[in-house]
Amino acid sequence: MTDEHERTGKPVIYLDNAATSYPKPLPVLQKMLSTYMQFGVSPGRGGYDLAVEAEALVSGVRRKTARFFGSSDPDRVIFAANATDALNLVLQGLVQPGDHIVSTRLEHNSVLRPLHHLRESGIIEYDLVPFDGSGFVDPDAIARAIRPRTAAVVVCHASNVLGTVQPIEAIGRVCADRSVPLIVDTAQSAGVVPFRMEEWHVSAVAFTGHKSLMGPSGIGGLVLAPGLDVRSTRFGGTGVDSESPVHTQAFPYRLEAGTLNLLGIIGLSEGLDYVLSQGLETIHAREMELLARLRDGLTGLGGVRLYCAEDLSGHVGLLTAAVRGISSQDVGTILDADFGIAVRAGLHCAPLVHADIGTLPHGGVRFSTGPFNTPADIDAAVEAMAAIAGA
Ligand SMILES: Cc1ncc(COP(=O)(O)O)c(C=O)c1O
C-alpha cells in the first residue's frame, strides 16, 4: 500500500502492521461512524430504547467474539482496552500468594512486566521456558517447568519479533493433562491464524482489536473458559446490582468496570466481519507471500541478517532483520526519512527475544505485512535495504 501521507504529502509504505494495522478497511471506519451516530449511548445503563439497543449490540459482539475464538460462552467475553489490559486482568485476578507461573522467553512486556511486578510484590515466582533456534517453544519444556503450585501457563500464539506461531494445541494438551490453566496472548495471531479455544484446552485468550482484527485502538479483551475463576481487580459501576457495595460477580461484569468502549466494540465487530469475509487463510496466505518475497530479497543482500526466517511455514507476516555496522534505530530512521518506509526498529517490547537472538542492545528492524500491502511495497523495502547496507 503506497499512499500519500495526509499530513506531509510524502508517500508512505507502511510495513509496521504488527504494531497496528494501517489503514483500517473503509467499511470498518464507516460503520463505526454510522452506528455510533445511531446508538452511541451507554449500553446496559438505561431502560430507554437506545440503551437497550446499544446493549443488544454489545451482546451480539460478545457472541461474535466468542465464536471467533472457538468458545461457546459469550458471557465470558470481557471487553478491555487492549491485550495488555486483558493480560493484566487475567494474571492479577488469577494468582494467589505462593503461586508459580510458567511462561516463555518469547513474551512481550505485556506478559513479562505483570509477571515481574507480581514477583517483586512477593506474590508469585515464575519460570520462562526458552525457544529453540527456529523460534519455537517445545511443549515438553513447558511440561517440565510445571510445578505443583503452577497456577497458569502463559504463552503468546505468535512472536512479535520472530513471527513464529507456537504449538498451542500441543501446549494445551500438556496443560490439560496437569490441570493447569493455559492463557494465550493472541495479539499477533488473531485475524490471521484461526483459534480453537475449547478444542485446544485454552482457559483464557487475550486479544487486541487494532492489529490483524482490523479494528481501532483502545479495544481488546479476554475470552475465558467456563471453569476459570478470575477475581475482580478493578471495581466500580457495572449498571447492575447498584445497591451493593460489592462489585458485580457475574461474568462478564466481574472484570469490567465503568462505561464500555462502545465505539471500539463496534469497530471490533466490523473488523471481525471484515477478516471473516476475506477469510483468515486468504489474508494469511497473501501476507506470507509478501513476506516470502521480502525474505528472498533480503537474503541476497550482503550485510543484512535475518532471524529465524529460513523456513516461513508456521509464521505470521513479520520478520526481523539487522544490518551489519548500522544500529537498527538508524536503519529505521533512514528507511523513514529517505525512503518513506515505516517499520519498527528496536526491541519491540520483547527484550528477552533480542537477548537470545543476539541483537542487544539495539534490537532489530521489523517488517510486518498487512492486507493492504503490495509486491511493489516489498520491492521498495528490499531496494532501500540494499542501498542502506551498501549491498
Ligand atoms: C505479542 C504481543 N503481545 C501483546 C501486545 C500488546 O498489545 P496491545 O498494545 O494492543 O495491548 C503486543 C503488541 O505489540 C504483542 O505484539
mmCIF file of C-alpha atoms and ligand atoms in Angstrom:
data_model
loop_
_atom_site.group_PDB
_atom_site.id
_atom_site.type_symbol
_atom_site.label_atom_id
_atom_site.label_comp_id
_atom_site.label_asym_id
_atom_site.label_seq_id
_atom_site.Cartn_x
_atom_site.Cartn_y
_atom_site.Cartn_z
ATOM 1 C CA MET A 1 0.000 0.000 0.000
ATOM 2 C CA THR A 2 1.584 3.218 -1.127
ATOM 3 C CA ASP A 3 -0.384 6.221 -0.054
ATOM 4 C CA GLU A 4 0.157 9.933 0.132
ATOM 5 C CA HIS A 5 0.754 10.748 3.759
ATOM 6 C CA GLU A 6 -2.102 13.117 4.527
ATOM 7 C CA ARG A 7 -0.067 15.346 6.809
ATOM 8 C CA THR A 8 3.252 15.563 4.994
ATOM 9 C CA GLY A 9 2.186 14.704 1.467
ATOM 10 C CA LYS A 10 5.062 12.181 1.453
ATOM 11 C CA PRO A 11 4.308 8.724 0.065
ATOM 12 C CA VAL A 12 4.260 6.151 2.870
ATOM 13 C CA ILE A 13 4.937 2.476 2.543
ATOM 14 C CA TYR A 14 3.533 1.056 5.732
ATOM 15 C CA LEU A 15 5.270 -2.112 6.897
ATOM 16 C CA ASP A 16 4.540 -1.789 10.613
ATOM 17 C CA ASN A 17 1.283 -3.746 10.704
ATOM 18 C CA ALA A 18 2.479 -5.784 13.699
ATOM 19 C CA ALA A 19 2.362 -2.573 15.752
ATOM 20 C CA THR A 20 -1.077 -1.720 14.444
ATOM 21 C CA SER A 21 -2.763 -2.398 11.135
ATOM 22 C CA TYR A 22 -2.946 0.634 8.863
ATOM 23 C CA PRO A 23 -5.007 1.734 7.106
ATOM 24 C CA LYS A 24 -8.204 0.277 8.508
ATOM 25 C CA PRO A 25 -10.706 -1.060 5.998
ATOM 26 C CA LEU A 26 -13.051 1.755 4.993
ATOM 27 C CA PRO A 27 -16.226 -0.240 5.865
ATOM 28 C CA VAL A 28 -14.937 -0.589 9.441
ATOM 29 C CA LEU A 29 -14.496 3.163 9.808
ATOM 30 C CA GLN A 30 -17.780 3.947 8.087
ATOM 31 C CA LYS A 31 -19.733 1.505 10.233
ATOM 32 C CA MET A 32 -18.127 2.894 13.386
ATOM 33 C CA LEU A 33 -19.306 6.355 12.482
ATOM 34 C CA SER A 34 -22.816 5.424 11.375
ATOM 35 C CA THR A 35 -23.540 3.007 14.223
ATOM 36 C CA TYR A 36 -22.136 5.323 16.864
ATOM 37 C CA MET A 37 -24.210 8.144 15.432
ATOM 38 C CA GLN A 38 -27.262 5.925 15.761
ATOM 39 C CA PHE A 39 -26.697 4.085 19.077
ATOM 40 C CA GLY A 40 -23.860 5.980 20.789
ATOM 41 C CA VAL A 41 -25.293 5.834 24.315
ATOM 42 C CA SER A 42 -24.195 3.949 27.408
ATOM 43 C CA PRO A 43 -25.062 0.276 26.856
ATOM 44 C CA GLY A 44 -26.973 -1.519 29.611
ATOM 45 C CA ARG A 45 -27.316 1.556 31.789
ATOM 46 C CA GLY A 46 -30.815 2.672 30.956
ATOM 47 C CA GLY A 47 -34.247 1.323 30.228
ATOM 48 C CA TYR A 48 -34.881 3.512 27.199
ATOM 49 C CA ASP A 49 -34.848 2.048 23.723
ATOM 50 C CA LEU A 50 -31.490 3.386 22.625
ATOM 51 C CA ALA A 51 -29.704 1.969 25.675
ATOM 52 C CA VAL A 52 -31.399 -1.376 25.170
ATOM 53 C CA GLU A 53 -30.319 -1.417 21.538
ATOM 54 C CA ALA A 54 -26.770 -0.470 22.460
ATOM 55 C CA GLU A 55 -26.719 -3.321 24.997
ATOM 56 C CA ALA A 56 -28.062 -5.734 22.381
ATOM 57 C CA LEU A 57 -25.292 -4.611 20.058
ATOM 58 C CA VAL A 58 -22.652 -5.295 22.722
ATOM 59 C CA SER A 59 -24.139 -8.724 23.483
ATOM 60 C CA GLY A 60 -24.041 -9.525 19.782
ATOM 61 C CA VAL A 61 -20.344 -8.652 19.626
ATOM 62 C CA ARG A 62 -19.680 -10.839 22.679
ATOM 63 C CA ARG A 63 -21.330 -13.725 20.813
ATOM 64 C CA LYS A 64 -19.375 -12.990 17.635
ATOM 65 C CA THR A 65 -16.082 -12.760 19.549
ATOM 66 C CA ALA A 66 -16.722 -15.997 21.465
ATOM 67 C CA ARG A 67 -17.477 -17.810 18.214
ATOM 68 C CA PHE A 68 -14.409 -16.335 16.541
ATOM 69 C CA PHE A 69 -12.078 -17.739 19.199
ATOM 70 C CA GLY A 70 -13.858 -21.095 19.464
ATOM 71 C CA SER A 71 -15.716 -20.526 22.729
ATOM 72 C CA SER A 72 -19.369 -21.321 23.369
ATOM 73 C CA ASP A 73 -19.761 -18.921 26.301
ATOM 74 C CA PRO A 74 -20.323 -15.278 25.238
ATOM 75 C CA ASP A 75 -20.911 -14.241 28.872
ATOM 76 C CA ARG A 76 -17.237 -14.869 29.420
ATOM 77 C CA VAL A 77 -16.128 -12.422 26.754
ATOM 78 C CA ILE A 78 -14.756 -9.448 28.662
ATOM 79 C CA PHE A 79 -14.023 -6.179 26.922
ATOM 80 C CA ALA A 80 -10.858 -4.362 27.908
ATOM 81 C CA ALA A 81 -8.643 -1.685 26.381
ATOM 82 C CA ASN A 82 -6.222 -3.993 24.574
ATOM 83 C CA ALA A 83 -4.250 -7.223 25.028
ATOM 84 C CA THR A 84 -2.041 -5.677 27.703
ATOM 85 C CA ASP A 85 -5.061 -4.683 29.754
ATOM 86 C CA ALA A 86 -6.597 -8.129 29.271
ATOM 87 C CA LEU A 87 -3.391 -9.924 30.315
ATOM 88 C CA ASN A 88 -3.160 -7.775 33.441
ATOM 89 C CA LEU A 89 -6.772 -8.572 34.293
ATOM 90 C CA VAL A 90 -6.358 -12.313 33.994
ATOM 91 C CA LEU A 91 -2.909 -12.602 35.577
ATOM 92 C CA GLN A 92 -3.608 -10.362 38.540
ATOM 93 C CA GLY A 93 -7.055 -11.846 39.084
ATOM 94 C CA LEU A 94 -5.879 -15.441 38.954
ATOM 95 C CA VAL A 95 -2.803 -15.760 41.131
ATOM 96 C CA GLN A 96 -2.693 -16.358 44.875
ATOM 97 C CA PRO A 97 0.327 -15.759 47.127
ATOM 98 C CA GLY A 98 2.823 -18.583 46.723
ATOM 99 C CA ASP A 99 1.728 -19.448 43.179
ATOM 100 C CA HIS A 100 4.051 -20.189 40.305
ATOM 101 C CA ILE A 101 3.627 -19.256 36.639
ATOM 102 C CA VAL A 102 5.256 -20.789 33.575
ATOM 103 C CA SER A 103 5.795 -18.547 30.585
ATOM 104 C CA THR A 104 8.348 -18.210 27.790
ATOM 105 C CA ARG A 105 11.253 -16.054 26.711
ATOM 106 C CA LEU A 106 9.267 -15.138 23.592
ATOM 107 C CA GLU A 107 6.841 -12.980 25.518
ATOM 108 C CA HIS A 108 6.065 -9.325 25.063
ATOM 109 C CA ASN A 109 6.352 -6.935 28.014
ATOM 110 C CA SER A 110 2.573 -7.178 28.324
ATOM 111 C CA VAL A 111 3.254 -10.544 29.967
ATOM 112 C CA LEU A 112 6.799 -10.042 31.288
ATOM 113 C CA ARG A 113 6.060 -6.860 33.210
ATOM 114 C CA PRO A 114 2.932 -8.073 35.034
ATOM 115 C CA LEU A 115 4.881 -11.219 35.980
ATOM 116 C CA HIS A 116 7.823 -9.138 37.158
ATOM 117 C CA HIS A 117 5.506 -6.905 39.173
ATOM 118 C CA LEU A 118 3.822 -9.889 40.823
ATOM 119 C CA ARG A 119 7.192 -11.405 41.691
ATOM 120 C CA GLU A 120 8.556 -8.122 43.065
ATOM 121 C CA SER A 121 5.399 -7.820 45.167
ATOM 122 C CA GLY A 122 6.245 -11.192 46.739
ATOM 123 C CA ILE A 123 3.155 -12.888 45.294
ATOM 124 C CA ILE A 124 4.484 -15.332 42.693
ATOM 125 C CA GLU A 125 7.537 -16.999 41.293
ATOM 126 C CA TYR A 126 7.835 -17.744 37.612
ATOM 127 C CA ASP A 127 9.983 -19.588 35.101
ATOM 128 C CA LEU A 128 10.472 -18.677 31.464
ATOM 129 C CA VAL A 129 10.939 -21.522 29.004
ATOM 130 C CA PRO A 130 13.406 -20.863 26.160
ATOM 131 C CA PHE A 131 12.629 -21.079 22.454
ATOM 132 C CA ASP A 132 14.680 -23.122 20.013
ATOM 133 C CA GLY A 133 16.933 -21.876 17.203
ATOM 134 C CA SER A 134 13.940 -21.628 14.864
ATOM 135 C CA GLY A 135 11.851 -19.586 17.306
ATOM 136 C CA PHE A 136 9.511 -22.246 18.687
ATOM 137 C CA VAL A 137 8.775 -23.326 22.251
ATOM 138 C CA ASP A 138 8.805 -27.058 22.987
ATOM 139 C CA PRO A 139 5.613 -28.234 24.747
ATOM 140 C CA ASP A 140 7.712 -30.801 26.663
ATOM 141 C CA ALA A 141 9.833 -27.972 28.070
ATOM 142 C CA ILE A 142 6.624 -26.385 29.326
ATOM 143 C CA ALA A 143 5.618 -29.704 30.882
ATOM 144 C CA ARG A 144 8.971 -29.925 32.690
ATOM 145 C CA ALA A 145 8.620 -26.390 34.056
ATOM 146 C CA ILE A 146 5.213 -27.026 35.658
ATOM 147 C CA ARG A 147 5.317 -27.371 39.470
ATOM 148 C CA PRO A 148 2.640 -28.358 41.995
ATOM 149 C CA ARG A 149 1.904 -24.654 42.660
ATOM 150 C CA THR A 150 1.829 -23.620 38.982
ATOM 151 C CA ALA A 151 -1.323 -21.518 38.635
ATOM 152 C CA ALA A 152 -1.083 -20.918 34.884
ATOM 153 C CA VAL A 153 0.988 -21.255 31.735
ATOM 154 C CA VAL A 154 1.121 -18.060 29.644
ATOM 155 C CA VAL A 155 2.237 -18.215 26.018
ATOM 156 C CA CYS A 156 1.998 -15.923 23.018
ATOM 157 C CA HIS A 157 0.351 -17.503 19.999
ATOM 158 C CA ALA A 158 2.753 -15.717 17.641
ATOM 159 C CA SER A 159 6.026 -13.994 18.477
ATOM 160 C CA ASN A 160 6.044 -10.300 17.638
ATOM 161 C CA VAL A 161 9.778 -10.420 16.820
ATOM 162 C CA LEU A 162 10.217 -13.738 15.016
ATOM 163 C CA GLY A 163 6.693 -14.269 13.690
ATOM 164 C CA THR A 164 6.710 -17.907 14.795
ATOM 165 C CA VAL A 165 3.332 -19.449 15.633
ATOM 166 C CA GLN A 166 3.563 -21.546 18.767
ATOM 167 C CA PRO A 167 2.102 -25.078 19.073
ATOM 168 C CA ILE A 168 -0.845 -24.044 21.225
ATOM 169 C CA GLU A 169 -2.792 -27.241 20.672
ATOM 170 C CA ALA A 170 0.113 -29.376 21.978
ATOM 171 C CA ILE A 171 0.757 -26.965 24.856
ATOM 172 C CA GLY A 172 -2.975 -27.125 25.636
ATOM 173 C CA ARG A 173 -2.739 -30.917 25.926
ATOM 174 C CA VAL A 174 0.199 -30.597 28.326
ATOM 175 C CA CYS A 175 -1.747 -28.111 30.461
ATOM 176 C CA ALA A 176 -4.965 -30.149 30.395
ATOM 177 C CA ASP A 177 -3.075 -33.296 31.496
ATOM 178 C CA ARG A 178 -1.776 -31.407 34.516
ATOM 179 C CA SER A 179 -4.955 -29.363 35.138
ATOM 180 C CA VAL A 180 -3.074 -26.080 34.735
ATOM 181 C CA PRO A 181 -4.920 -23.213 33.005
ATOM 182 C CA LEU A 182 -3.380 -22.076 29.720
ATOM 183 C CA ILE A 183 -3.518 -18.351 28.920
ATOM 184 C CA VAL A 184 -2.743 -17.379 25.322
ATOM 185 C CA ASP A 185 -1.775 -13.923 24.078
ATOM 186 C CA THR A 186 -3.201 -13.713 20.562
ATOM 187 C CA ALA A 187 -2.095 -10.119 19.867
ATOM 188 C CA GLN A 188 -0.098 -11.136 16.770
ATOM 189 C CA SER A 189 -2.229 -14.025 15.556
ATOM 190 C CA ALA A 190 -5.905 -13.096 15.917
ATOM 191 C CA GLY A 191 -7.247 -12.331 12.464
ATOM 192 C CA VAL A 192 -4.635 -14.370 10.582
ATOM 193 C CA VAL A 193 -4.419 -17.717 12.406
ATOM 194 C CA PRO A 194 -7.642 -19.486 13.398
ATOM 195 C CA PHE A 195 -8.107 -20.155 17.112
ATOM 196 C CA ARG A 196 -9.963 -23.103 18.688
ATOM 197 C CA MET A 197 -10.125 -22.286 22.343
ATOM 198 C CA GLU A 198 -12.250 -25.190 23.559
ATOM 199 C CA GLU A 199 -10.763 -27.776 21.240
ATOM 200 C CA TRP A 200 -7.217 -26.796 22.305
ATOM 201 C CA HIS A 201 -7.982 -26.692 26.067
ATOM 202 C CA VAL A 202 -7.194 -22.998 26.363
ATOM 203 C CA SER A 203 -8.510 -21.363 29.548
ATOM 204 C CA ALA A 204 -8.069 -17.700 28.623
ATOM 205 C CA VAL A 205 -7.471 -15.834 25.379
ATOM 206 C CA ALA A 206 -6.218 -12.249 25.457
ATOM 207 C CA PHE A 207 -6.837 -10.331 22.230
ATOM 208 C CA THR A 208 -6.344 -6.847 20.878
ATOM 209 C CA GLY A 209 -8.627 -5.263 18.300
ATOM 210 C CA HIS A 210 -6.264 -2.946 16.456
ATOM 211 C CA LYS A 211 -3.822 -5.334 14.794
ATOM 212 C CA SER A 212 -4.953 -8.092 12.414
ATOM 213 C CA LEU A 213 -8.531 -7.860 13.684
ATOM 214 C CA MET A 214 -8.587 -4.562 11.770
ATOM 215 C CA GLY A 215 -10.431 -2.613 14.455
ATOM 216 C CA PRO A 216 -9.445 0.644 16.130
ATOM 217 C CA SER A 217 -7.032 1.023 19.023
ATOM 218 C CA GLY A 218 -8.492 1.025 22.533
ATOM 219 C CA ILE A 219 -10.486 -2.196 22.280
ATOM 220 C CA GLY A 220 -9.440 -5.726 23.185
ATOM 221 C CA GLY A 221 -10.363 -8.245 25.792
ATOM 222 C CA LEU A 222 -10.439 -11.692 27.234
ATOM 223 C CA VAL A 223 -12.330 -14.839 26.404
ATOM 224 C CA LEU A 224 -12.440 -17.112 29.441
ATOM 225 C CA ALA A 225 -13.251 -20.801 29.674
ATOM 226 C CA PRO A 226 -16.184 -21.651 31.949
ATOM 227 C CA GLY A 227 -14.169 -23.069 34.833
ATOM 228 C CA LEU A 228 -11.612 -20.294 35.216
ATOM 229 C CA ASP A 229 -12.040 -18.307 38.421
ATOM 230 C CA VAL A 230 -10.608 -14.819 37.891
ATOM 231 C CA ARG A 231 -11.100 -12.302 40.705
ATOM 232 C CA SER A 232 -12.045 -8.667 40.117
ATOM 233 C CA THR A 233 -9.038 -6.391 40.449
ATOM 234 C CA ARG A 234 -10.927 -3.244 39.420
ATOM 235 C CA PHE A 235 -14.161 -2.144 40.935
ATOM 236 C CA GLY A 236 -16.918 0.256 40.055
ATOM 237 C CA GLY A 237 -20.146 0.693 38.208
ATOM 238 C CA THR A 238 -21.492 -2.169 36.095
ATOM 239 C CA GLY A 239 -25.061 -0.982 35.595
ATOM 240 C CA VAL A 240 -26.375 -3.936 37.635
ATOM 241 C CA ASP A 241 -26.657 -4.661 41.418
ATOM 242 C CA SER A 242 -26.150 -0.951 42.071
ATOM 243 C CA GLU A 243 -27.424 -1.222 45.649
ATOM 244 C CA SER A 244 -24.499 -3.479 46.610
ATOM 245 C CA PRO A 245 -21.086 -2.107 47.646
ATOM 246 C CA VAL A 246 -19.564 -5.287 46.212
ATOM 247 C CA HIS A 247 -18.562 -5.295 42.557
ATOM 248 C CA THR A 248 -20.893 -7.484 40.468
ATOM 249 C CA GLN A 249 -19.532 -11.040 40.464
ATOM 250 C CA ALA A 250 -21.457 -12.392 37.476
ATOM 251 C CA PHE A 251 -19.474 -12.559 34.244
ATOM 252 C CA PRO A 252 -18.741 -10.560 32.153
ATOM 253 C CA TYR A 253 -19.318 -7.664 34.609
ATOM 254 C CA ARG A 254 -16.937 -9.167 37.161
ATOM 255 C CA LEU A 255 -13.973 -7.998 35.098
ATOM 256 C CA GLU A 256 -15.496 -4.899 33.523
ATOM 257 C CA ALA A 257 -15.832 -1.623 35.438
ATOM 258 C CA GLY A 258 -17.228 1.613 34.092
ATOM 259 C CA THR A 259 -18.670 2.549 30.727
ATOM 260 C CA LEU A 260 -17.626 0.278 27.879
ATOM 261 C CA ASN A 261 -15.801 1.480 24.782
ATOM 262 C CA LEU A 262 -18.836 1.223 22.532
ATOM 263 C CA LEU A 263 -17.153 2.845 19.546
ATOM 264 C CA GLY A 264 -14.291 0.358 19.859
ATOM 265 C CA ILE A 265 -16.705 -2.550 20.224
ATOM 266 C CA ILE A 266 -18.462 -1.510 17.017
ATOM 267 C CA GLY A 267 -15.088 -1.305 15.283
ATOM 268 C CA LEU A 268 -14.060 -4.704 16.627
ATOM 269 C CA SER A 269 -17.293 -6.181 15.357
ATOM 270 C CA GLU A 270 -16.768 -4.763 11.879
ATOM 271 C CA GLY A 271 -13.116 -5.824 11.944
ATOM 272 C CA LEU A 272 -14.194 -9.391 12.750
ATOM 273 C CA ASP A 273 -16.699 -9.271 9.894
ATOM 274 C CA TYR A 274 -14.010 -7.962 7.589
ATOM 275 C CA VAL A 275 -11.499 -10.720 8.328
ATOM 276 C CA LEU A 276 -14.195 -13.396 8.224
ATOM 277 C CA SER A 277 -15.453 -12.123 4.880
ATOM 278 C CA GLN A 278 -11.934 -12.167 3.419
ATOM 279 C CA GLY A 279 -11.129 -15.469 5.118
ATOM 280 C CA LEU A 280 -8.262 -15.811 7.602
ATOM 281 C CA GLU A 281 -6.499 -18.325 5.405
ATOM 282 C CA THR A 282 -6.659 -15.972 2.426
ATOM 283 C CA ILE A 283 -5.360 -12.990 4.385
ATOM 284 C CA HIS A 284 -2.595 -15.077 5.934
ATOM 285 C CA ALA A 285 -1.571 -16.643 2.622
ATOM 286 C CA ARG A 286 -1.315 -13.226 0.985
ATOM 287 C CA GLU A 287 0.699 -11.756 3.807
ATOM 288 C CA MET A 288 3.036 -14.755 3.767
ATOM 289 C CA GLU A 289 3.510 -14.476 0.014
ATOM 290 C CA LEU A 290 4.652 -10.897 0.513
ATOM 291 C CA LEU A 291 6.823 -11.903 3.442
ATOM 292 C CA ALA A 292 8.495 -14.642 1.401
ATOM 293 C CA ARG A 293 9.209 -12.081 -1.321
ATOM 294 C CA LEU A 294 10.796 -9.835 1.301
ATOM 295 C CA ARG A 295 12.758 -12.686 2.848
ATOM 296 C CA ASP A 296 14.050 -13.745 -0.573
ATOM 297 C CA GLY A 297 15.022 -10.183 -1.470
ATOM 298 C CA LEU A 298 16.817 -9.529 1.816
ATOM 299 C CA THR A 299 18.535 -12.904 1.903
ATOM 300 C CA GLY A 300 20.657 -11.987 -1.074
ATOM 301 C CA LEU A 301 21.969 -8.754 0.451
ATOM 302 C CA GLY A 302 25.453 -8.712 1.952
ATOM 303 C CA GLY A 303 25.491 -7.266 5.461
ATOM 304 C CA VAL A 304 21.824 -7.989 6.121
ATOM 305 C CA ARG A 305 20.999 -10.700 8.611
ATOM 306 C CA LEU A 306 17.566 -12.242 9.136
ATOM 307 C CA TYR A 307 16.392 -14.066 12.249
ATOM 308 C CA CYS A 308 14.514 -17.392 12.124
ATOM 309 C CA ALA A 309 13.236 -16.698 8.611
ATOM 310 C CA GLU A 310 14.774 -19.564 6.596
ATOM 311 C CA ASP A 311 11.561 -21.566 6.796
ATOM 312 C CA LEU A 312 8.439 -19.409 6.933
ATOM 313 C CA SER A 313 5.961 -22.228 7.489
ATOM 314 C CA GLY A 314 4.292 -21.750 10.861
ATOM 315 C CA HIS A 315 4.874 -17.990 10.761
ATOM 316 C CA VAL A 316 2.771 -14.853 10.591
ATOM 317 C CA GLY A 317 3.650 -11.979 8.263
ATOM 318 C CA LEU A 318 6.559 -10.359 10.038
ATOM 319 C CA LEU A 319 10.311 -10.742 10.137
ATOM 320 C CA THR A 320 13.214 -9.094 11.876
ATOM 321 C CA ALA A 321 16.474 -8.097 10.223
ATOM 322 C CA ALA A 322 19.681 -6.309 11.182
ATOM 323 C CA VAL A 323 22.289 -4.514 9.075
ATOM 324 C CA ARG A 324 25.944 -5.065 9.948
ATOM 325 C CA GLY A 325 27.603 -1.938 11.321
ATOM 326 C CA ILE A 326 24.450 0.228 11.495
ATOM 327 C CA SER A 327 22.225 0.383 14.550
ATOM 328 C CA SER A 328 18.667 -0.742 14.000
ATOM 329 C CA GLN A 329 17.362 2.642 15.117
ATOM 330 C CA ASP A 330 19.462 4.277 12.399
ATOM 331 C CA VAL A 331 18.213 1.812 9.800
ATOM 332 C CA GLY A 332 14.627 2.591 10.843
ATOM 333 C CA THR A 333 15.244 6.310 10.654
ATOM 334 C CA ILE A 334 16.844 6.087 7.202
ATOM 335 C CA LEU A 335 14.025 3.869 5.925
ATOM 336 C CA ASP A 336 11.551 6.501 7.069
ATOM 337 C CA ALA A 337 13.387 9.691 6.185
ATOM 338 C CA ASP A 338 14.999 8.683 2.884
ATOM 339 C CA PHE A 339 12.623 6.043 1.567
ATOM 340 C CA GLY A 340 9.228 6.767 3.174
ATOM 341 C CA ILE A 341 9.054 3.253 4.620
ATOM 342 C CA ALA A 342 7.529 2.801 8.080
ATOM 343 C CA VAL A 343 8.916 -0.131 10.086
ATOM 344 C CA ARG A 344 9.565 -0.765 13.784
ATOM 345 C CA ALA A 345 13.173 -0.710 14.946
ATOM 346 C CA GLY A 346 14.449 -1.580 18.411
ATOM 347 C CA LEU A 347 13.458 -4.170 20.989
ATOM 348 C CA HIS A 348 9.755 -4.464 20.114
ATOM 349 C CA CYS A 349 8.840 -4.694 23.830
ATOM 350 C CA ALA A 350 10.298 -8.214 23.800
ATOM 351 C CA PRO A 351 13.804 -7.750 25.223
ATOM 352 C CA LEU A 352 14.412 -11.425 26.016
ATOM 353 C CA VAL A 353 13.920 -12.442 22.394
ATOM 354 C CA HIS A 354 16.545 -9.927 21.352
ATOM 355 C CA ALA A 355 18.847 -11.115 24.146
ATOM 356 C CA ASP A 356 18.539 -14.687 22.883
ATOM 357 C CA ILE A 357 18.968 -13.970 19.176
ATOM 358 C CA GLY A 358 21.964 -11.752 19.944
ATOM 359 C CA THR A 359 20.590 -8.389 18.825
ATOM 360 C CA LEU A 360 21.073 -6.420 22.039
ATOM 361 C CA PRO A 361 21.450 -3.557 22.700
ATOM 362 C CA HIS A 362 19.955 -2.079 19.537
ATOM 363 C CA GLY A 363 17.459 -4.771 18.639
ATOM 364 C CA GLY A 364 16.370 -5.317 15.060
ATOM 365 C CA VAL A 365 14.347 -3.851 12.222
ATOM 366 C CA ARG A 366 10.927 -5.458 11.991
ATOM 367 C CA PHE A 367 8.978 -5.520 8.741
ATOM 368 C CA SER A 368 5.345 -6.587 9.016
ATOM 369 C CA THR A 369 2.858 -7.024 6.223
ATOM 370 C CA GLY A 370 -0.870 -6.312 6.225
ATOM 371 C CA PRO A 371 -3.844 -6.864 3.944
ATOM 372 C CA PHE A 372 -3.203 -3.662 2.005
ATOM 373 C CA ASN A 373 0.475 -4.184 1.165
ATOM 374 C CA THR A 374 1.521 -4.910 -2.399
ATOM 375 C CA PRO A 375 4.531 -6.600 -4.033
ATOM 376 C CA ALA A 376 5.715 -3.097 -5.010
ATOM 377 C CA ASP A 377 5.931 -2.180 -1.295
ATOM 378 C CA ILE A 378 8.133 -5.184 -0.694
ATOM 379 C CA ASP A 379 10.374 -4.433 -3.667
ATOM 380 C CA ALA A 380 10.804 -0.865 -2.439
ATOM 381 C CA ALA A 381 11.783 -2.167 1.007
ATOM 382 C CA VAL A 382 14.347 -4.564 -0.475
ATOM 383 C CA GLU A 383 15.832 -1.811 -2.644
ATOM 384 C CA ALA A 384 16.031 0.532 0.326
ATOM 385 C CA MET A 385 17.725 -2.087 2.485
ATOM 386 C CA ALA A 386 20.188 -2.794 -0.346
ATOM 387 C CA ALA A 387 21.068 0.894 -0.500
ATOM 388 C CA ILE A 388 21.429 1.156 3.292
ATOM 389 C CA ALA A 389 23.561 -1.974 3.568
ATOM 390 C CA GLY A 390 25.661 -0.899 0.588
ATOM 391 C CA ALA A 391 24.937 -4.281 -0.965
HETATM 392 C C1 LIG B 1 2.851 -10.481 21.231
HETATM 393 C C2 LIG B 1 2.190 -9.237 21.735
HETATM 394 N N1 LIG B 1 1.524 -9.280 22.887
HETATM 395 C C3 LIG B 1 0.895 -8.205 23.370
HETATM 396 C C4 LIG B 1 0.926 -6.991 22.717
HETATM 397 C C5 LIG B 1 0.212 -5.837 23.315
HETATM 398 O O1 LIG B 1 -0.821 -5.405 22.528
HETATM 399 P P1 LIG B 1 -1.570 -4.044 22.932
HETATM 400 O O2 LIG B 1 -0.526 -2.972 22.860
HETATM 401 O O3 LIG B 1 -2.627 -3.881 21.940
HETATM 402 O O4 LIG B 1 -2.028 -4.248 24.325
HETATM 403 C C6 LIG B 1 1.616 -6.893 21.512
HETATM 404 C C7 LIG B 1 1.671 -5.604 20.810
HETATM 405 O O5 LIG B 1 2.579 -5.234 20.169
HETATM 406 C C8 LIG B 1 2.263 -8.043 21.013
HETATM 407 O O6 LIG B 1 2.941 -7.994 19.860
#
